PDB file of C-alpha atoms in Angstrom:
ATOM      1  CA  MET A   1     113.910  96.314  74.186  1.00 79.00           C
ATOM      2  CA  ILE A   2     112.386  92.948  76.544  1.00 82.00           C
ATOM      3  CA  LYS A   3     116.447  91.588  77.839  1.00 84.00           C
ATOM      4  CA  ASP A   4     117.097  94.673  78.672  1.00 90.00           C
ATOM      5  CA  ILE A   5     114.311  95.882  81.157  1.00 92.00           C
ATOM      6  CA  GLU A   6     114.602  91.806  82.275  1.00 92.00           C
ATOM      7  CA  ALA A   7     118.298  92.984  82.806  1.00 92.00           C
ATOM      8  CA  GLN A   8     117.682  96.387  84.822  1.00 94.00           C
ATOM      9  CA  LEU A   9     115.162  94.684  86.961  1.00 93.00           C
ATOM     10  CA  ASP A  10     117.286  92.189  87.553  1.00 93.00           C
ATOM     11  CA  HIS A  11     119.995  94.829  88.583  1.00 95.00           C
ATOM     12  CA  LEU A  12     117.427  96.691  90.643  1.00 95.00           C
ATOM     13  CA  THR A  13     116.428  93.313  92.579  1.00 96.00           C
ATOM     14  CA  SER A  14     119.888  92.519  93.620  1.00 96.00           C
ATOM     15  CA  SER A  15     120.649  95.841  94.177  1.00 97.00           C
ATOM     16  CA  TYR A  16     117.937  95.496  97.219  1.00 97.00           C
ATOM     17  CA  VAL A  17     118.225  92.560  98.376  1.00 97.00           C
ATOM     18  CA  LYS A  18     122.329  93.629  99.092  1.00 97.00           C
ATOM     19  CA  ALA A  19     120.696  96.244 101.153  1.00 97.00           C
ATOM     20  CA  HIS A  20     118.141  94.795 103.075  1.00 98.00           C
ATOM     21  CA  PRO A  21     120.039  92.026 104.695  1.00 98.00           C
ATOM     22  CA  LYS A  22     118.829  91.969 107.652  1.00 98.00           C
ATOM     23  CA  SER A  23     114.750  92.550 106.511  1.00 98.00           C
ATOM     24  CA  LEU A  24     115.709  89.078 104.513  1.00 98.00           C
ATOM     25  CA  ALA A  25     116.820  87.087 107.481  1.00 98.00           C
ATOM     26  CA  ALA A  26     114.136  88.068 109.414  1.00 98.00           C
ATOM     27  CA  LEU A  27     112.023  87.194 107.109  1.00 97.00           C
ATOM     28  CA  LYS A  28     112.570  84.057 106.666  1.00 97.00           C
ATOM     29  CA  GLU A  29     113.035  83.298 110.682  1.00 97.00           C
ATOM     30  CA  ALA A  30     109.388  84.818 110.916  1.00 97.00           C
ATOM     31  CA  ARG A  31     108.347  82.281 107.985  1.00 96.00           C
ATOM     32  CA  GLN A  32     108.690  79.382 110.783  1.00 96.00           C
ATOM     33  CA  TRP A  33     105.586  80.567 112.907  1.00 96.00           C
ATOM     34  CA  LEU A  34     103.726  82.963 110.387  1.00 95.00           C
ATOM     35  CA  PRO A  35     102.798  81.765 106.750  1.00 92.00           C
ATOM     36  CA  GLY A  36     104.474  84.074 104.641  1.00 90.00           C
ATOM     37  CA  ALA A  37     106.318  85.618 107.474  1.00 93.00           C
ATOM     38  CA  ASN A  38     103.694  88.400 107.943  1.00 91.00           C
ATOM     39  CA  THR A  39     100.017  88.588 109.129  1.00 87.00           C
ATOM     40  CA  ARG A  40      98.575  89.970 106.171  1.00 83.00           C
ATOM     41  CA  THR A  41      99.090  89.421 102.457  1.00 79.00           C
ATOM     42  CA  VAL A  42      98.733  92.485 101.574  1.00 79.00           C
ATOM     43  CA  LEU A  43     102.044  93.316 103.013  1.00 87.00           C
ATOM     44  CA  HIS A  44     104.005  91.052 100.622  1.00 89.00           C
ATOM     45  CA  TYR A  45     106.124  92.296  97.625  1.00 90.00           C
ATOM     46  CA  ARG A  46     109.052  91.092  95.700  1.00 92.00           C
ATOM     47  CA  PRO A  47     111.347  89.987  96.038  1.00 95.00           C
ATOM     48  CA  PHE A  48     110.210  90.716  99.714  1.00 96.00           C
ATOM     49  CA  PRO A  49     109.298  93.254 101.539  1.00 96.00           C
ATOM     50  CA  ILE A  50     111.082  95.872 103.530  1.00 97.00           C
ATOM     51  CA  VAL A  51     110.192  94.932 107.838  1.00 97.00           C
ATOM     52  CA  ILE A  52     109.622  98.005 110.059  1.00 97.00           C
ATOM     53  CA  ASP A  53     111.864  98.488 112.715  1.00 97.00           C
ATOM     54  CA  HIS A  54     110.202 102.185 113.872  1.00 95.00           C
ATOM     55  CA  GLY A  55     108.096 105.160 112.565  1.00 94.00           C
ATOM     56  CA  GLN A  56     107.942 108.962 113.425  1.00 93.00           C
ATOM     57  CA  GLY A  57     106.048 111.408 111.789  1.00 93.00           C
ATOM     58  CA  ALA A  58     105.687 111.027 108.681  1.00 94.00           C
ATOM     59  CA  HIS A  59     108.485 108.725 108.314  1.00 96.00           C
ATOM     60  CA  VAL A  60     110.050 105.000 108.848  1.00 96.00           C
ATOM     61  CA  THR A  61     112.994 103.016 109.624  1.00 98.00           C
ATOM     62  CA  ASP A  62     113.573  99.877 108.717  1.00 98.00           C
ATOM     63  CA  ILE A  63     115.972  97.812 110.485  1.00 98.00           C
ATOM     64  CA  ASP A  64     118.418  97.778 107.926  1.00 98.00           C
ATOM     65  CA  SER A  65     118.803 101.278 109.220  1.00 97.00           C
ATOM     66  CA  HIS A  66     117.173 103.027 105.534  1.00 98.00           C
ATOM     67  CA  THR A  67     114.406 105.873 106.343  1.00 98.00           C
ATOM     68  CA  TYR A  68     111.800 106.231 104.298  1.00 97.00           C
ATOM     69  CA  LEU A  69     108.450 108.542 103.394  1.00 97.00           C
ATOM     70  CA  ASP A  70     105.543 106.433 104.624  1.00 95.00           C
ATOM     71  CA  CYS A  71     103.180 106.590 101.677  1.00 91.00           C
ATOM     72  CA  VAL A  72     100.926 104.140 102.817  1.00 88.00           C
ATOM     73  CA  GLY A  73      99.566 105.648 105.653  1.00 88.00           C
ATOM     74  CA  GLU A  74      97.972 102.119 106.764  1.00 86.00           C
ATOM     75  CA  PHE A  75      95.598 102.445 104.157  1.00 80.00           C
ATOM     76  CA  SER A  76      94.262 105.550 105.281  1.00 79.00           C
ATOM     77  CA  ALA A  77      94.559 104.366 108.956  1.00 79.00           C
ATOM     78  CA  ASP A  78      97.649 105.825 110.182  1.00 82.00           C
ATOM     79  CA  LEU A  79      97.132 109.280 108.372  1.00 85.00           C
ATOM     80  CA  TYR A  80      97.885 111.005 110.869  1.00 89.00           C
ATOM     81  CA  GLY A  81     101.630 110.140 111.222  1.00 90.00           C
ATOM     82  CA  HIS A  82     103.791 107.693 113.479  1.00 92.00           C
ATOM     83  CA  SER A  83     104.407 108.608 117.129  1.00 89.00           C
ATOM     84  CA  ASP A  84     102.092 112.004 117.499  1.00 91.00           C
ATOM     85  CA  PRO A  85     102.701 113.145 121.060  1.00 92.00           C
ATOM     86  CA  VAL A  86      99.081 113.579 121.723  1.00 93.00           C
ATOM     87  CA  ILE A  87      97.684 110.733 120.753  1.00 91.00           C
ATOM     88  CA  HIS A  88     100.922 108.998 122.439  1.00 91.00           C
ATOM     89  CA  ARG A  89     100.151 110.276 125.639  1.00 94.00           C
ATOM     90  CA  SER A  90      96.302 109.643 125.228  1.00 91.00           C
ATOM     91  CA  ILE A  91      97.493 105.459 124.199  1.00 90.00           C
ATOM     92  CA  VAL A  92     100.280 105.474 127.485  1.00 94.00           C
ATOM     93  CA  SER A  93      96.822 106.916 129.991  1.00 93.00           C
ATOM     94  CA  ALA A  94      94.568 104.399 128.802  1.00 89.00           C
ATOM     95  CA  LEU A  95      97.205 101.731 129.295  1.00 91.00           C
ATOM     96  CA  SER A  96      98.001 102.704 132.602  1.00 94.00           C
ATOM     97  CA  LYS A  97      93.814 101.985 133.840  1.00 92.00           C
ATOM     98  CA  GLY A  98      94.307  98.410 132.224  1.00 92.00           C
ATOM     99  CA  LEU A  99      94.794  96.658 128.888  1.00 85.00           C
ATOM    100  CA  THR A 100      91.328  94.780 128.317  1.00 86.00           C
ATOM    101  CA  LEU A 101      88.361  95.113 131.172  1.00 91.00           C
ATOM    102  CA  GLY A 102      85.459  92.927 130.413  1.00 91.00           C
ATOM    103  CA  GLY A 103      83.096  95.771 130.775  1.00 94.00           C
ATOM    104  CA  PRO A 104      81.658  99.247 129.862  1.00 93.00           C
ATOM    105  CA  THR A 105      83.994 102.355 130.110  1.00 92.00           C
ATOM    106  CA  VAL A 106      83.598 105.900 129.795  1.00 92.00           C
ATOM    107  CA  LEU A 107      86.122 106.431 127.390  1.00 90.00           C
ATOM    108  CA  GLU A 108      84.323 104.221 124.642  1.00 92.00           C
ATOM    109  CA  ALA A 109      80.981 106.485 125.027  1.00 96.00           C
ATOM    110  CA  ARG A 110      83.099 109.234 124.360  1.00 95.00           C
ATOM    111  CA  LEU A 111      84.367 108.012 121.482  1.00 94.00           C
ATOM    112  CA  ALA A 112      81.626 107.040 120.260  1.00 97.00           C
ATOM    113  CA  GLN A 113      79.246 110.284 120.878  1.00 97.00           C
ATOM    114  CA  ALA A 114      82.434 112.307 118.943  1.00 97.00           C
ATOM    115  CA  VAL A 115      82.272 110.067 115.640  1.00 97.00           C
ATOM    116  CA  CYS A 116      77.832 110.355 116.125  1.00 97.00           C
ATOM    117  CA  GLU A 117      78.465 114.320 116.444  1.00 97.00           C
ATOM    118  CA  ARG A 118      81.438 114.427 113.581  1.00 97.00           C
ATOM    119  CA  PHE A 119      79.290 112.494 110.935  1.00 96.00           C
ATOM    120  CA  THR A 120      75.642 113.876 111.398  1.00 92.00           C
ATOM    121  CA  SER A 121      74.011 110.877 109.217  1.00 94.00           C
ATOM    122  CA  ILE A 122      75.653 107.938 111.859  1.00 95.00           C
ATOM    123  CA  GLU A 123      72.959 107.819 114.443  1.00 96.00           C
ATOM    124  CA  LYS A 124      75.038 105.314 116.828  1.00 95.00           C
ATOM    125  CA  VAL A 125      77.727 103.212 116.908  1.00 94.00           C
ATOM    126  CA  ARG A 126      79.241  99.765 117.203  1.00 93.00           C
ATOM    127  CA  PHE A 127      82.870  99.291 117.381  1.00 94.00           C
ATOM    128  CA  CYS A 128      84.369  96.128 115.938  1.00 94.00           C
ATOM    129  CA  ASN A 129      87.887  94.687 115.773  1.00 91.00           C
ATOM    130  CA  SER A 130      88.569  95.094 112.190  1.00 90.00           C
ATOM    131  CA  GLY A 131      87.286  96.750 109.517  1.00 91.00           C
ATOM    132  CA  THR A 132      86.434  92.316 108.138  1.00 94.00           C
ATOM    133  CA  GLU A 133      84.219  92.029 111.156  1.00 96.00           C
ATOM    134  CA  ALA A 134      82.577  95.497 110.676  1.00 96.00           C
ATOM    135  CA  ASN A 135      81.627  94.633 107.263  1.00 96.00           C
ATOM    136  CA  LEU A 136      80.436  90.919 107.709  1.00 97.00           C
ATOM    137  CA  LEU A 137      78.235  92.377 111.050  1.00 96.00           C
ATOM    138  CA  ALA A 138      76.729  95.018 108.351  1.00 95.00           C
ATOM    139  CA  VAL A 139      76.001  92.506 105.794  1.00 97.00           C
ATOM    140  CA  LEU A 140      74.374  89.813 108.328  1.00 97.00           C
ATOM    141  CA  ALA A 141      72.224  92.593 109.544  1.00 96.00           C
ATOM    142  CA  ALA A 142      71.036  93.708 105.891  1.00 97.00           C
ATOM    143  CA  MET A 143      70.108  90.403 105.258  1.00 98.00           C
ATOM    144  CA  ALA A 144      68.082  89.890 108.713  1.00 98.00           C
ATOM    145  CA  VAL A 145      66.188  93.132 108.410  1.00 97.00           C
ATOM    146  CA  THR A 146      65.235  92.740 104.562  1.00 98.00           C
ATOM    147  CA  GLY A 147      64.924  89.000 104.741  1.00 98.00           C
ATOM    148  CA  ARG A 148      66.602  88.725 101.822  1.00 97.00           C
ATOM    149  CA  THR A 149      70.163  86.532 100.648  1.00 96.00           C
ATOM    150  CA  LYS A 150      71.768  88.424  97.903  1.00 98.00           C
ATOM    151  CA  VAL A 151      74.865  90.969  98.107  1.00 98.00           C
ATOM    152  CA  VAL A 152      75.816  93.130  95.428  1.00 97.00           C
ATOM    153  CA  ILE A 153      79.613  93.756  95.075  1.00 97.00           C
ATOM    154  CA  PHE A 154      81.637  94.376  92.867  1.00 97.00           C
ATOM    155  CA  ASP A 155      84.829  92.762  90.442  1.00 95.00           C
ATOM    156  CA  GLY A 156      88.256  93.499  92.038  1.00 94.00           C
ATOM    157  CA  ALA A 157      87.041  94.953  95.157  1.00 95.00           C
ATOM    158  CA  TYR A 158      88.007  94.189  98.855  1.00 93.00           C
ATOM    159  CA  HIS A 159      85.588  94.339 101.546  1.00 94.00           C
ATOM    160  CA  GLY A 160      88.069  92.052 104.305  1.00 91.00           C
ATOM    161  CA  GLY A 161      90.125  89.124 104.726  1.00 89.00           C
ATOM    162  CA  VAL A 162      86.772  86.935 103.623  1.00 93.00           C
ATOM    163  CA  MET A 163      85.598  88.901 101.246  1.00 94.00           C
ATOM    164  CA  THR A 164      87.606  89.681  98.352  1.00 93.00           C
ATOM    165  CA  PHE A 165      86.868  89.683  94.772  1.00 94.00           C
ATOM    166  CA  PRO A 166      89.943  89.828  93.053  1.00 89.00           C
ATOM    167  CA  SER A 167      89.241  87.975  90.230  1.00 82.00           C
ATOM    168  CA  GLY A 168      85.332  87.701  90.740  1.00 78.00           C
ATOM    169  CA  HIS A 169      85.058  84.822  93.390  1.00 81.00           C
ATOM    170  CA  SER A 170      87.278  83.503  95.952  1.00 87.00           C
ATOM    171  CA  LYS A 171      87.769  80.586  97.450  1.00 88.00           C
ATOM    172  CA  MET A 172      88.649  81.930 100.457  1.00 88.00           C
ATOM    173  CA  ASN A 173      85.591  84.118 101.181  1.00 94.00           C
ATOM    174  CA  VAL A 174      82.654  83.225 103.888  1.00 95.00           C
ATOM    175  CA  PRO A 175      79.708  81.569 101.638  1.00 94.00           C
ATOM    176  CA  MET A 176      77.170  83.894 100.703  1.00 95.00           C
ATOM    177  CA  ASP A 177      75.276  84.655  97.869  1.00 96.00           C
ATOM    178  CA  TRP A 178      77.758  86.909  96.329  1.00 96.00           C
ATOM    179  CA  VAL A 179      76.544  88.809  93.068  1.00 97.00           C
ATOM    180  CA  VAL A 180      79.322  90.076  91.283  1.00 96.00           C
ATOM    181  CA  LEU A 181      78.993  93.711  88.804  1.00 97.00           C
ATOM    182  CA  GLN A 182      81.340  95.322  86.733  1.00 96.00           C
ATOM    183  CA  TYR A 183      82.240  98.817  88.884  1.00 97.00           C
ATOM    184  CA  ASN A 184      81.549 101.559  87.253  1.00 97.00           C
ATOM    185  CA  ASP A 185      79.269  99.806  84.782  1.00 97.00           C
ATOM    186  CA  VAL A 186      75.929 102.076  85.044  1.00 98.00           C
ATOM    187  CA  ASP A 187      74.053  99.612  82.280  1.00 97.00           C
ATOM    188  CA  ALA A 188      75.021  96.380  84.098  1.00 96.00           C
ATOM    189  CA  VAL A 189      73.589  97.738  87.419  1.00 97.00           C
ATOM    190  CA  THR A 190      70.640  99.031  85.883  1.00 97.00           C
ATOM    191  CA  GLN A 191      69.981  95.946  84.228  1.00 98.00           C
ATOM    192  CA  TRP A 192      70.482  93.728  87.383  1.00 98.00           C
ATOM    193  CA  PHE A 193      68.425  95.659  90.056  1.00 97.00           C
ATOM    194  CA  ALA A 194      65.461  96.089  86.973  1.00 97.00           C
ATOM    195  CA  GLU A 195      65.393  91.942  87.067  1.00 97.00           C
ATOM    196  CA  TYR A 196      66.517  90.970  90.396  1.00 97.00           C
ATOM    197  CA  GLY A 197      66.745  94.308  93.000  1.00 96.00           C
ATOM    198  CA  HIS A 198      63.826  92.257  94.852  1.00 97.00           C
ATOM    199  CA  THR A 199      66.612  90.010  95.963  1.00 97.00           C
ATOM    200  CA  ALA A 200      69.313  91.799  96.651  1.00 98.00           C
ATOM    201  CA  ALA A 201      69.881  92.743 101.085  1.00 98.00           C
ATOM    202  CA  THR A 202      71.928  95.247 100.287  1.00 98.00           C
ATOM    203  CA  VAL A 203      75.463  96.374  98.108  1.00 97.00           C
ATOM    204  CA  LEU A 204      78.839  96.440  99.612  1.00 97.00           C
ATOM    205  CA  VAL A 205      80.537  99.461  97.002  1.00 97.00           C
ATOM    206  CA  GLU A 206      84.044 101.714  97.278  1.00 95.00           C
ATOM    207  CA  PRO A 207      83.979 105.035  95.996  1.00 95.00           C
ATOM    208  CA  ILE A 208      87.647 104.315  94.762  1.00 94.00           C
ATOM    209  CA  LEU A 209      88.233 100.583  93.990  1.00 93.00           C
ATOM    210  CA  GLY A 210      91.188 100.933  96.048  1.00 87.00           C
ATOM    211  CA  ALA A 211      92.564  96.745  95.603  1.00 86.00           C
ATOM    212  CA  ALA A 212      92.086  97.384  91.777  1.00 86.00           C
ATOM    213  CA  GLY A 213      93.696 100.012  91.236  1.00 87.00           C
ATOM    214  CA  ASN A 214      92.072 102.898  93.000  1.00 89.00           C
ATOM    215  CA  LEU A 215      89.862 103.344  90.232  1.00 94.00           C
ATOM    216  CA  PRO A 216      87.806 106.342  90.998  1.00 97.00           C
ATOM    217  CA  GLY A 217      83.703 105.221  90.930  1.00 96.00           C
ATOM    218  CA  SER A 218      81.910 107.575  88.532  1.00 97.00           C
ATOM    219  CA  GLN A 219      79.423 110.197  89.882  1.00 97.00           C
ATOM    220  CA  VAL A 220      76.499 108.713  87.843  1.00 97.00           C
ATOM    221  CA  PHE A 221      77.537 105.030  88.551  1.00 98.00           C
ATOM    222  CA  LEU A 222      77.659 105.642  92.089  1.00 97.00           C
ATOM    223  CA  HIS A 223      74.180 107.750  92.249  1.00 96.00           C
ATOM    224  CA  THR A 224      72.514 105.372  90.058  1.00 95.00           C
ATOM    225  CA  LEU A 225      73.410 102.774  93.150  1.00 94.00           C
TER     226      LEU A 225
END
């Protein structure tokens, strides 16, 4: 049985390689300048990822001219689809006024207003360059406000390029006082906070633990936190 599975996997891998020669060549060239031939490790998979040429609506097309239904959606950041005409016109209009102006603009205030009006729990907005930066600033703000140092996270979580916990701790993380607990473990969370809660600056938690396999948090677990 195992040999049959391995043989089928070898066949599928070989077929995949043959169908994507341009992607393979492009990635080999990119490795000269990019570690792993990409800018985000999450984009890599075996034997190699397809290289995207363009997207339209709900589809993307690779440089080998294969078109796919895009079920990734830039990990939820691109759910509006590719090349939406309304968004495209807005981007072109903004670019026509300059790439980066080095000062406040009216448009950023309008965007902040739209965010605050849509989400009543948000009073003011500070825009960041990435989710990693946003989470780092949020944690540092919590530490500054509370005067505490411990940051509670959960095994398997991902909160940014330098805040990732695939198997507890990572040598690539920023050196903060992390406390790694088990996701959905109400008893462990309750016990830790009963003993050490006074030392916690903040908790980082996802309602769905994406990097660990899209594990949904139970209602009682999230309410307990």
